Every structure is written in structure tokens, then in C-alpha cells.
Coordinates of C-alpha atoms in Angstrom, one line a residue:
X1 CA 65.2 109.5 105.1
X2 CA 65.5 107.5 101.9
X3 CA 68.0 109.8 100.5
X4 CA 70.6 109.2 103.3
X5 CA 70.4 105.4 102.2
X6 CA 73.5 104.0 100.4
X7 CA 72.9 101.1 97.0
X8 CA 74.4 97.8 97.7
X9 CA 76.4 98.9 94.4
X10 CA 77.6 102.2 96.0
X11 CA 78.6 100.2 99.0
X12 CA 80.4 97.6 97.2
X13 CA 82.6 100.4 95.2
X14 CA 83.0 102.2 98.2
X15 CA 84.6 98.9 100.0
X16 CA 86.5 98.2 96.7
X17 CA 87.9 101.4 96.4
X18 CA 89.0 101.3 100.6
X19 CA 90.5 98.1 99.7
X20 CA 92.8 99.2 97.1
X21 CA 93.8 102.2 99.0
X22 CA 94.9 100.7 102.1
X23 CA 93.8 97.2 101.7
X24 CA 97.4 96.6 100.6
X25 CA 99.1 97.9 103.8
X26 CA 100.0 95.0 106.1
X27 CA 97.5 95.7 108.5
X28 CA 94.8 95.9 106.1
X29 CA 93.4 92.6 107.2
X30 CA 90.4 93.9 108.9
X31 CA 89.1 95.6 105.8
X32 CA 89.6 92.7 103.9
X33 CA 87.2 90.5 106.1
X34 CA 84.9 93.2 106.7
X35 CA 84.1 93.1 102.7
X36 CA 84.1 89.5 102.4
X37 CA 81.6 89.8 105.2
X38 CA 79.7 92.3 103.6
X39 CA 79.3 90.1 100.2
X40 CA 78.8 86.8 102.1
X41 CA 75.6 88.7 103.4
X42 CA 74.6 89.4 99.9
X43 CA 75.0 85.2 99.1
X44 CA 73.0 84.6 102.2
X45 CA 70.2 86.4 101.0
X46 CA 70.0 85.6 97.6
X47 CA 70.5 81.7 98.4
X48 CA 67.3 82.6 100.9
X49 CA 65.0 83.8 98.2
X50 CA 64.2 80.3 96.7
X51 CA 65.0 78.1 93.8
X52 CA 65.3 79.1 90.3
X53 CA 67.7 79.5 86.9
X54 CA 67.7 82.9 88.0
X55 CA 68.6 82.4 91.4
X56 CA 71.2 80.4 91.0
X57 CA 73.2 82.4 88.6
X58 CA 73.1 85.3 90.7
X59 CA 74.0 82.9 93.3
X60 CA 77.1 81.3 91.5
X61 CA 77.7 84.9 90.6
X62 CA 78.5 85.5 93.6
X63 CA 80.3 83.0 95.1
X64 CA 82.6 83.6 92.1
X65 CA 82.8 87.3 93.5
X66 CA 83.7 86.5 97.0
X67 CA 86.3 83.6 95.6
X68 CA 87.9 86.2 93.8
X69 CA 88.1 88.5 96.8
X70 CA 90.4 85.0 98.6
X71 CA 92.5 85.2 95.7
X72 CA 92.7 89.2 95.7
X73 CA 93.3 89.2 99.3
X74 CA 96.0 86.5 99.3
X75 CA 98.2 88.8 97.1
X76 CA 98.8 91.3 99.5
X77 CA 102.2 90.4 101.9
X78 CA 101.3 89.8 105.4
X79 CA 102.0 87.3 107.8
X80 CA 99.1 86.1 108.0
X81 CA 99.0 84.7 104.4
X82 CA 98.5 81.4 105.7
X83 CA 95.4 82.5 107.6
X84 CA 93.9 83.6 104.4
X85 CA 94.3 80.1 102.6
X86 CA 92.3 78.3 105.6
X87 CA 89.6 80.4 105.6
X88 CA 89.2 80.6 102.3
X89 CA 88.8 76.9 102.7
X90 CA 86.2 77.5 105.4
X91 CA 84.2 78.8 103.4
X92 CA 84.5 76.8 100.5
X93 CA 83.8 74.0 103.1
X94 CA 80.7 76.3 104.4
X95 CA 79.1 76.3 100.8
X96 CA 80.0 72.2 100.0
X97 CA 82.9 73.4 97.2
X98 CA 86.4 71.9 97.2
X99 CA 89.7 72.8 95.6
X100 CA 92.1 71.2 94.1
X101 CA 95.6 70.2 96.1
X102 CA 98.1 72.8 95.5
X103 CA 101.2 71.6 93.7
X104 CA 104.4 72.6 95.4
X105 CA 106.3 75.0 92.9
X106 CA 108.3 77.9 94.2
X107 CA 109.8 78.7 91.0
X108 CA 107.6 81.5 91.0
X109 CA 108.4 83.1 93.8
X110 CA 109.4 86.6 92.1
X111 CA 106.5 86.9 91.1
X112 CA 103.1 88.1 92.2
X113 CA 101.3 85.4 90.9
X114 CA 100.6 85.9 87.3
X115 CA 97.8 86.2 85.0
X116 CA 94.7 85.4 86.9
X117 CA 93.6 81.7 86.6
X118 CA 90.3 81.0 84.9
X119 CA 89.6 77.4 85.7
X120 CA 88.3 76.5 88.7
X121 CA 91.2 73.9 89.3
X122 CA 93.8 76.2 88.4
X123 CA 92.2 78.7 91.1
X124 CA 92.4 76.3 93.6
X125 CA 96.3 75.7 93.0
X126 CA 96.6 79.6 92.3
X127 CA 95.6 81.1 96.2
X128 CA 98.4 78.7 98.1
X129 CA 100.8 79.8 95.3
X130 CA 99.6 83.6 95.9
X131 CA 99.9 83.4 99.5
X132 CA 103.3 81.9 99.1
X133 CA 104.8 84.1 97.1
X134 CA 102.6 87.3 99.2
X135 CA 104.7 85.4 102.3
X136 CA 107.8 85.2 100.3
X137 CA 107.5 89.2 99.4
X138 CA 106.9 89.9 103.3
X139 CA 109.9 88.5 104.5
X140 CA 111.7 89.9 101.9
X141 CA 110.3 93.1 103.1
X142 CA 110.7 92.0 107.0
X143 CA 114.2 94.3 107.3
X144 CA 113.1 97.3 106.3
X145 CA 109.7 96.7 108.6
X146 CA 112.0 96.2 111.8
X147 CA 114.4 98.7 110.9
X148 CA 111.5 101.1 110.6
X149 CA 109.7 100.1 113.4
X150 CA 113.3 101.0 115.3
X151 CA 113.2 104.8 114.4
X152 CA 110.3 106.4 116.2
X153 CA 110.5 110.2 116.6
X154 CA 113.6 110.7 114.6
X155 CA 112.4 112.0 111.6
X156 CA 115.3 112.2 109.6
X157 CA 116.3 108.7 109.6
X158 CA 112.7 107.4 109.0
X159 CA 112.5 109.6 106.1
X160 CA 116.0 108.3 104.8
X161 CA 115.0 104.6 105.7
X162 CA 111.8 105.1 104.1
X163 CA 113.5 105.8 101.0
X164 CA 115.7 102.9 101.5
X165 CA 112.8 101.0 101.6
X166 CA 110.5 102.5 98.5
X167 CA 113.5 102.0 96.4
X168 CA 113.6 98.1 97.0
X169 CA 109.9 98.1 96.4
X170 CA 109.9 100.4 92.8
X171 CA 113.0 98.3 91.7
X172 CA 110.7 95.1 92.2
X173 CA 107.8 96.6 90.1
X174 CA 109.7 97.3 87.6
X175 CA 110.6 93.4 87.2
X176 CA 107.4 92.5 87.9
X177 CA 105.8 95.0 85.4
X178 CA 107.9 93.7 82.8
X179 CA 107.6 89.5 83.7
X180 CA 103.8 90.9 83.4
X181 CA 103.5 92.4 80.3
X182 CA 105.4 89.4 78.9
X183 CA 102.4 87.0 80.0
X184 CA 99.7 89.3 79.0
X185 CA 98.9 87.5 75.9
X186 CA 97.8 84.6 78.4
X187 CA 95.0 86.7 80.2
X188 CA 91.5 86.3 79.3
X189 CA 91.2 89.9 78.5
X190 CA 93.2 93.4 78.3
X191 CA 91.3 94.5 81.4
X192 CA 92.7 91.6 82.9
X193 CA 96.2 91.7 82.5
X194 CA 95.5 95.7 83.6
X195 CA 94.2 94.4 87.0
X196 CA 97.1 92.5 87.3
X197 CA 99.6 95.3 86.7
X198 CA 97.9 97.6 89.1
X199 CA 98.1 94.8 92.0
X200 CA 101.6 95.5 92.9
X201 CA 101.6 99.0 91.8
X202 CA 98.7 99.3 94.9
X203 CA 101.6 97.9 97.0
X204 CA 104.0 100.4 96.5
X205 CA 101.7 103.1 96.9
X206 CA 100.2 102.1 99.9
X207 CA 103.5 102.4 101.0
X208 CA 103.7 105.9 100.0
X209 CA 100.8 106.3 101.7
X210 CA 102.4 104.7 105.1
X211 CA 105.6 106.8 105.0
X212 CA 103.8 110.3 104.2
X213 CA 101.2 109.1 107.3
X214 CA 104.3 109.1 109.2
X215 CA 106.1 111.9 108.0
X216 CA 103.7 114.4 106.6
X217 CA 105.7 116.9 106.4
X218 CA 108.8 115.8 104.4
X219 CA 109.1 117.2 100.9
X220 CA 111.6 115.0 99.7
X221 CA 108.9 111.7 100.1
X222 CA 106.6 114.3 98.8
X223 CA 108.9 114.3 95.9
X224 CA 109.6 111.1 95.2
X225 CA 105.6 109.8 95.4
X226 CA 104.7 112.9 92.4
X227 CA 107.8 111.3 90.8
X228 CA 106.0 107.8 91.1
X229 CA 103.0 108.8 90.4
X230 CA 103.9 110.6 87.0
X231 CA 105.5 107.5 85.1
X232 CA 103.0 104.4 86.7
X233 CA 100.0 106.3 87.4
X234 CA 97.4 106.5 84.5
X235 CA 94.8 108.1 85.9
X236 CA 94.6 111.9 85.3
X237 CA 93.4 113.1 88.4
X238 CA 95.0 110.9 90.8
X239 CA 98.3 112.0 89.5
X240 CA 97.1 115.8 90.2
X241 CA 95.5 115.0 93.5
X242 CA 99.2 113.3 94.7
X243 CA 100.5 116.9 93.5
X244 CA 98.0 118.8 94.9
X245 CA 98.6 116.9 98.3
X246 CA 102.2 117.3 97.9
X247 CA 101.6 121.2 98.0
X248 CA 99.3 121.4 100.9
X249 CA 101.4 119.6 103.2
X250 CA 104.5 121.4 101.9
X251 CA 103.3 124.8 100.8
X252 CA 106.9 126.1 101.7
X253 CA 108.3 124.2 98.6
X254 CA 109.1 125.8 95.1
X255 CA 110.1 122.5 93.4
X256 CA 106.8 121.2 95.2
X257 CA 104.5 124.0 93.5
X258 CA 106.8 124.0 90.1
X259 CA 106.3 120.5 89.7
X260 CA 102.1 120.9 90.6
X261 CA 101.8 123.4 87.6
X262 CA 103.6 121.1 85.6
X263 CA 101.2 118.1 86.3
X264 CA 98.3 120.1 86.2
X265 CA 99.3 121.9 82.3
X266 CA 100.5 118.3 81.4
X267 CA 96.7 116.7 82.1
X268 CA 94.5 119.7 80.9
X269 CA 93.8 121.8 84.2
X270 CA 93.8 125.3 85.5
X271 CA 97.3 126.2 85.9
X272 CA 96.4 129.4 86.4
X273 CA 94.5 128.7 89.4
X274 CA 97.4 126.6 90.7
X275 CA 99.7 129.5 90.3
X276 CA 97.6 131.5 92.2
X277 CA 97.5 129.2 95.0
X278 CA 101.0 129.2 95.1
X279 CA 101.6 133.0 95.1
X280 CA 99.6 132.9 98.6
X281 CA 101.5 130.2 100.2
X282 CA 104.4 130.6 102.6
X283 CA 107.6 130.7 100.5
X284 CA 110.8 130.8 101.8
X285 CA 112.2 133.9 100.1
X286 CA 111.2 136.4 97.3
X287 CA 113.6 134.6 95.1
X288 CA 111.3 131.7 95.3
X289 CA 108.5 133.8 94.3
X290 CA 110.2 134.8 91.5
X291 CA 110.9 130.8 90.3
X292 CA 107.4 130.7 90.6
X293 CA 106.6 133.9 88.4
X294 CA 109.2 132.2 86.2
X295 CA 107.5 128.2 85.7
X296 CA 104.0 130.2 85.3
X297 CA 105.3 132.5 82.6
X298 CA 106.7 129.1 80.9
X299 CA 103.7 127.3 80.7
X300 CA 101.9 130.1 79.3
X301 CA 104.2 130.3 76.6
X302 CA 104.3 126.4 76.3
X303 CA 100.0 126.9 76.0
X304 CA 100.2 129.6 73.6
X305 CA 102.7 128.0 71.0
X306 CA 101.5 124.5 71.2
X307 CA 98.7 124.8 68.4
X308 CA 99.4 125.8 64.8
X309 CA 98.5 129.2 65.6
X310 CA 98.1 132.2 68.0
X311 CA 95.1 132.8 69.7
X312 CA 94.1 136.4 71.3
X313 CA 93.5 135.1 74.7
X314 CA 96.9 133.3 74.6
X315 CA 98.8 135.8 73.6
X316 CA 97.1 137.8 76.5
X317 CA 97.6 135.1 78.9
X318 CA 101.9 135.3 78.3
X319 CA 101.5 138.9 78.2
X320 CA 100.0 139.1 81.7
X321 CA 102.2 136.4 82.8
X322 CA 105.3 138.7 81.9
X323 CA 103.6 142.5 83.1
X324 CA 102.7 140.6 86.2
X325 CA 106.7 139.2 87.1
X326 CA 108.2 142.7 85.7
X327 CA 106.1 144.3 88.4
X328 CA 106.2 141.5 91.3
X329 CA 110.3 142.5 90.9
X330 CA 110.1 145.8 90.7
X331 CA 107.8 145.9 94.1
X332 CA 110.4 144.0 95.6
X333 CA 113.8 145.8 94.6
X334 CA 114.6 146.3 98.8
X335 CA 114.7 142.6 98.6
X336 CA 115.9 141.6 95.2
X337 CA 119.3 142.1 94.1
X338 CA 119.4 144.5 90.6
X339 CA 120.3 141.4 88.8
X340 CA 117.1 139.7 89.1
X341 CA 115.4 141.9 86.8
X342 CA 117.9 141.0 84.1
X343 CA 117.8 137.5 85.1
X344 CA 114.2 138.1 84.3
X345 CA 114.8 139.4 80.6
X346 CA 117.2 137.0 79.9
X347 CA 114.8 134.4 80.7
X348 CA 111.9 135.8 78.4
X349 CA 114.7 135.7 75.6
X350 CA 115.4 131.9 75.8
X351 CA 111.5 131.1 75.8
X352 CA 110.4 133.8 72.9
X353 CA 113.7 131.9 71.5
X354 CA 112.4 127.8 72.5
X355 CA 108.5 128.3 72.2
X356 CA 108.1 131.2 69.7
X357 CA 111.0 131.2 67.3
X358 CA 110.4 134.9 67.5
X359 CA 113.9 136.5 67.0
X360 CA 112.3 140.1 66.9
X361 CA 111.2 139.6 70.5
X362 CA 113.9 137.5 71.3
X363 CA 116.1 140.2 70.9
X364 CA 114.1 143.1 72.5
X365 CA 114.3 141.2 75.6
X366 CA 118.2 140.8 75.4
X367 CA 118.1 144.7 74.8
X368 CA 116.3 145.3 78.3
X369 CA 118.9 142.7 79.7
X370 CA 121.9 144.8 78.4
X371 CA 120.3 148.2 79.4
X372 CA 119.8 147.0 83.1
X373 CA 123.5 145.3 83.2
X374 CA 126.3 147.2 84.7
X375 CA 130.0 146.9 85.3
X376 CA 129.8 145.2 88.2
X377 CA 127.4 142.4 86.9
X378 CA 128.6 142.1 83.0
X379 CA 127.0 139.9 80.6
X380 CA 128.0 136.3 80.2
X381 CA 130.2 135.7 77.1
X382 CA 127.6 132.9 76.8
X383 CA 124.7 135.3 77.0
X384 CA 127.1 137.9 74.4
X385 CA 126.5 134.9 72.0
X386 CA 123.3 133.7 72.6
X387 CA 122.3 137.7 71.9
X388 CA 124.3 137.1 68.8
X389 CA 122.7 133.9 67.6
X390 CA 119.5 135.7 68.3
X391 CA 120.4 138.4 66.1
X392 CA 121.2 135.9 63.7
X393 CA 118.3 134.1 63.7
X394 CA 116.2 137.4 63.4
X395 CA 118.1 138.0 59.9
X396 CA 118.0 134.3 58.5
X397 CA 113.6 134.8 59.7
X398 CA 113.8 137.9 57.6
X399 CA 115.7 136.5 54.2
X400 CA 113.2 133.8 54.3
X401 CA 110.1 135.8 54.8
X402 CA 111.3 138.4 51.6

């Protein structure tokens, strides 16, 4: 069937897009050789379709694709660096093309190689001094490996180690980010010096990738790789999708569903959705649902006072938000201590207070506070003048209104 058949373009994107996921794991050699292979077919049939100025662009096009691959490849921290270089050579050998000797200079060492060379001399220096440093970076790496490789079946120390480990690595991207930016103005183009900010940043994540494939279930790697993927991610929906990951493999989590919403308001998507996802999941206690309740009510607040202006359906968005925790504690008084629902009011006060500079509603809410407060559970001096400054507030909105 012709529609089950997949474009030489779809396949090369779907093998790019492997390679950058778990292309940069240490055992990603396979997949590296099986997309070399793939575009080494391509240059076999195009060099078997004749003579030509056409031809042989598409040809030279191509062997400058599958020399970039070498250089690509030789990056990523393995032992078998080395290997990389020869047959690299192989096939430059293979095709009659030559590079030239690579100087020895380790001074570079730290870092992963630089602005991508454009001359064809400086490329054939450039993959021996990629696969050096790549070699440098594995060794460097080699302790945590072994210590990892020493803690099968005890979860708790290969989450900790694992940490241990991911730390190293995000301290060395941030050195390498900034020795990057520094030489951006010697890349050929932006997109360039982009490619070669995202080359380590593949690294740690495909590390990420390793520890949560080997402990699925921990919420505090879960944690850290959102964290990650907030400040060095740029992508929208990747950043989501690690959140959204995060959730499914750790439904139990409040801070794991607070911190989905959050991600999902901050790039434009349906927190409502996500809030109702998280409503269904297996929380710990009802105090959890509650902080749930609580983040949703917050961002609908943050939504409807981040224009100039109300809207209708914002205003009934934070409404329902409220009605919809007021009643979600009041089904649940045989498990909620009395003070929740205060909690609740007192909460409502600081947003109307942070988001709305309403001092009117501000204050009715500290009024249902005080009316559910008893002897036993007294307000807070601090909440006494909070209340007061509320009050205040509501006065000074009043003067400058008349």
C-alpha cells in the first residue's frame, strides 16, 4: 500500500530525531552507524545515476552530510571515540578524500569542541580534537558509571547516586554554555552556534533519560529533570511533555501536579484540563487535594488579572475555581480538620490581595475567615494585621476613587 510507505526525508528526520534522543547515551553507537548507513545508501545511489553538474552537487551534498554525521557522532563520550575517528577515515579512504593531520592540542579539553569548523582542513583537525575531548569527558564521567553500575536493585542509592551524577554533568553545562556563547560570534550563523549549545544539553538529558529508565518511579529525579527542563529547554512542548511524564509516572505527587499546571499556564495550555487530571489521580491525602484545589484557584486568578481588564469568562473561571474548593471541603469535613476551611479564606484573601488589588473582596474573605475561627484556633497576629492592612488598603482604594 503506498500510503504505508515512509519519504527518504521522513526517514532521515525520524533517524535524526532517535539520534538526539538517545544517540547521546554511551551505548548509542548502534544508532549512530545504522544512520550513517542509511545516508551512505543515499550517496551510493546518487553516485550510480550518472555524470552531471547536477549530480555531483547532490553528490558532494551529501558526502558533506554524512561527514558531518563523523563529526556529530565523535561528540558524544564513549569509549570507543577512537573507533569513530578510523572509520571516519575509512570512509574518507572509501570515497578517495583525505584529511588533514590533526595537531596535538589538549588545551581544549573542557570543552566540547567549539564552533563548528567550516573549512575542510579545519574539519579534518576538528573530529580527533572532538573525539579527544568526547574521551576526555568519558573518563571524567567513568566514576560515576562504575559507581552506578555497582548499585543494582537498591533504589535509594541509585536515585541518590544518580543525582550525584546529574549534578556534575549540569555544573559542566553551565561552563560549557557560557565558553559557548562567548565564541558565538565565530560561527557561520545563529542556527549554528544554537546546534552547538544543544550538543551537550542532549547529553545531560539523555542522562535524565537513563536514570528515570532505571528508576521510573522516583519523584525526586522526576523533579529535578522538570527543574532542568524549565531553565535550558526552549521548546514549549517538550518542556510540558517532561511535566506531563513526570505526572504519569508519579500521579501520587502534589508538588509533581502543582508544578505540571504551572508549566502548562506558563506556555499557553489547558490548565484546566490538567487540573482535572489531577483531581482523578491517586493522592495521598485530602489535604493534598486541597493544595491542588488551592494551585488551580491561583492560576485562575493569575489568568484573569494578567490583561488590562476583566473578561466575563474569567471572572467565571475564578469563581468556579473557588465554589468548587468551598464545596470539595465541605464534602470532606469527616476528614478535614475545621481549620482548613479558614485556611481556605485566608488564602482567597492574599490572592484577591496579590492578583486583584481588590480590598473590598479581600476583606470579605478575611470576614468568612474570622467567622469560622474559634478559641481554640485564634487568628494569627500576622493574619490580625494583614486583615488590617487590607482594611486599609480598601479605604486609601476609596479616597482615590472619590
Amino acid at each position: 500500500d503506498g500510503d504505508d510507505v515512509i519519504s527518504q526525508d521522513d526517514l532521515r528526520a525520524l533517524y535524526s530525531r532517535a539520534c538526539n534522543i538517545a544517540g547521546w547515551q554511551m551505548h548509542g553507537t548502534r544508532l549512530w552507524e545504522e544512520y550513517i548507513e542509511f545516508e551512505e545508501g543515499i550517496h551510493t545511489a546518487l553516485q550510480a545515476m550518472g555524470s552531471g553538474a547536477a549530480i555531483a552537487s547532490s553528490v558532494a551534498q551529501q558526502q558533506k552530510r554524512i561527514a558531518t554525521l563523523f563529526h556529530v557522532w565523535a561528540r558524544v563520550p564513549s569509549p570507543s571515540t577512537e573507533a569513530v575517528v578510523h572509520q571516519y577515515d575509512q570512509w574518507l579512504a572509501l570515497h578517495g578524500l583525505t584529511r588533514s593531520p590533526p595537531p596535538i592540542d589538549s588545551g581544549d579539553a573542557s570543552v566540547w569542541g567549539g564552533p563548528a569548523p567550516t573549512h575542510e582542513k579545519e574539519k579534518g583537525r576538528a573530529i580527533v580534537q572532538l573525539a579527544r575531548t568526547a574521551e576526555s569527558i568519558y573518563k571524567q564521567c567513568g566514576t560515576f558509571e562504575k559507581k552506578l553500575s555497582m548499585t543494582k536493585g537498591n533504589t535509594s542509592v541509585s536515585v541518590r547516586r544518580w543525582q550525584h551524577y546529574l549534578t556534575f554533568e549540569q555544573e559542566r553545562l553551565d561552563t560549557v554554555s557560557s565558553a559557548l556563547k562567548a565564541s558565538a560570534s565565530s560561527a557561520a550563523t545563529p542556527e549554528d552556534a544554537s546546534k552547538e549549545h544543544n550538543r551537550p544539553l542532549l547529553w545531560v538529558r539523555s542522562l535524565f533519560e537513563r536514570a528515570l529508565a532505571q528508576n521510573p518511579l522516583s519523584h525526586v529525579l522526576w523533579n529535578d529533570y522538570a527543574h532542568f527542563a524549565d531553565i535550558h529547554i526552549s521548546a514549549p512542548h517538550q518542556v510540558v511533555m517532561v511535566h506531563k511524564r513526570s505526572a504519569r509516572n508519579c500521579s501520587w505527587s502534589y508538588e509533581v501536579w502543582d508544578k505540571y499546571m504551572k508549566a502548562t499556564e506558563r506556555h499557553g495550555g489547558n490548565v484546566q484540563r490538567v487540573f482535572e487530571e489531577a483531581m482523578q489521580a491517586a493522592l495521598p491525602t485530602a489535604y493534598h487535594y486541597f493544595l491542588v484545589h488551592r494551585s488551580y484557584l491561583e492560576a485562575c486568578f493569575r489568568s484573569e488579572h494578567a490583561g488590562e481588564s476583566s473578561t466575563s469568562e474569567g471572572v467565571e473561571a475564578v469563581a468556579e475555581a473557588y465554589t468548587r474548593l468551598v464545596a470539595f471541603l465541605e464534602q470532606c469535613q469527616a476528614m478535614c480538620p475545621a481549620e482548613w476551611l479558614g485556611a481556605l479564606h485566608l488564602e482567597h484573601a492574599r490572592i484577591c490581595g496579590l492578583f486583584c488589588s481588590d480590598a473590598a473582596r479581600a476583606r470579605q474573605a478575611y470576614n468568612c475567615a474570622l467567622v469560622g475561627s474559634t478559641s481554640e484556633q485564634p487568628m494569627s497576629a500576622e493574619t490580625w494585621a494583614q486583615w488590617q492592612r487590607a482594611i486599609e488598603l480598601e479605604f486609601e482604594m476609596a479616597a482615590a476613587a472619590g
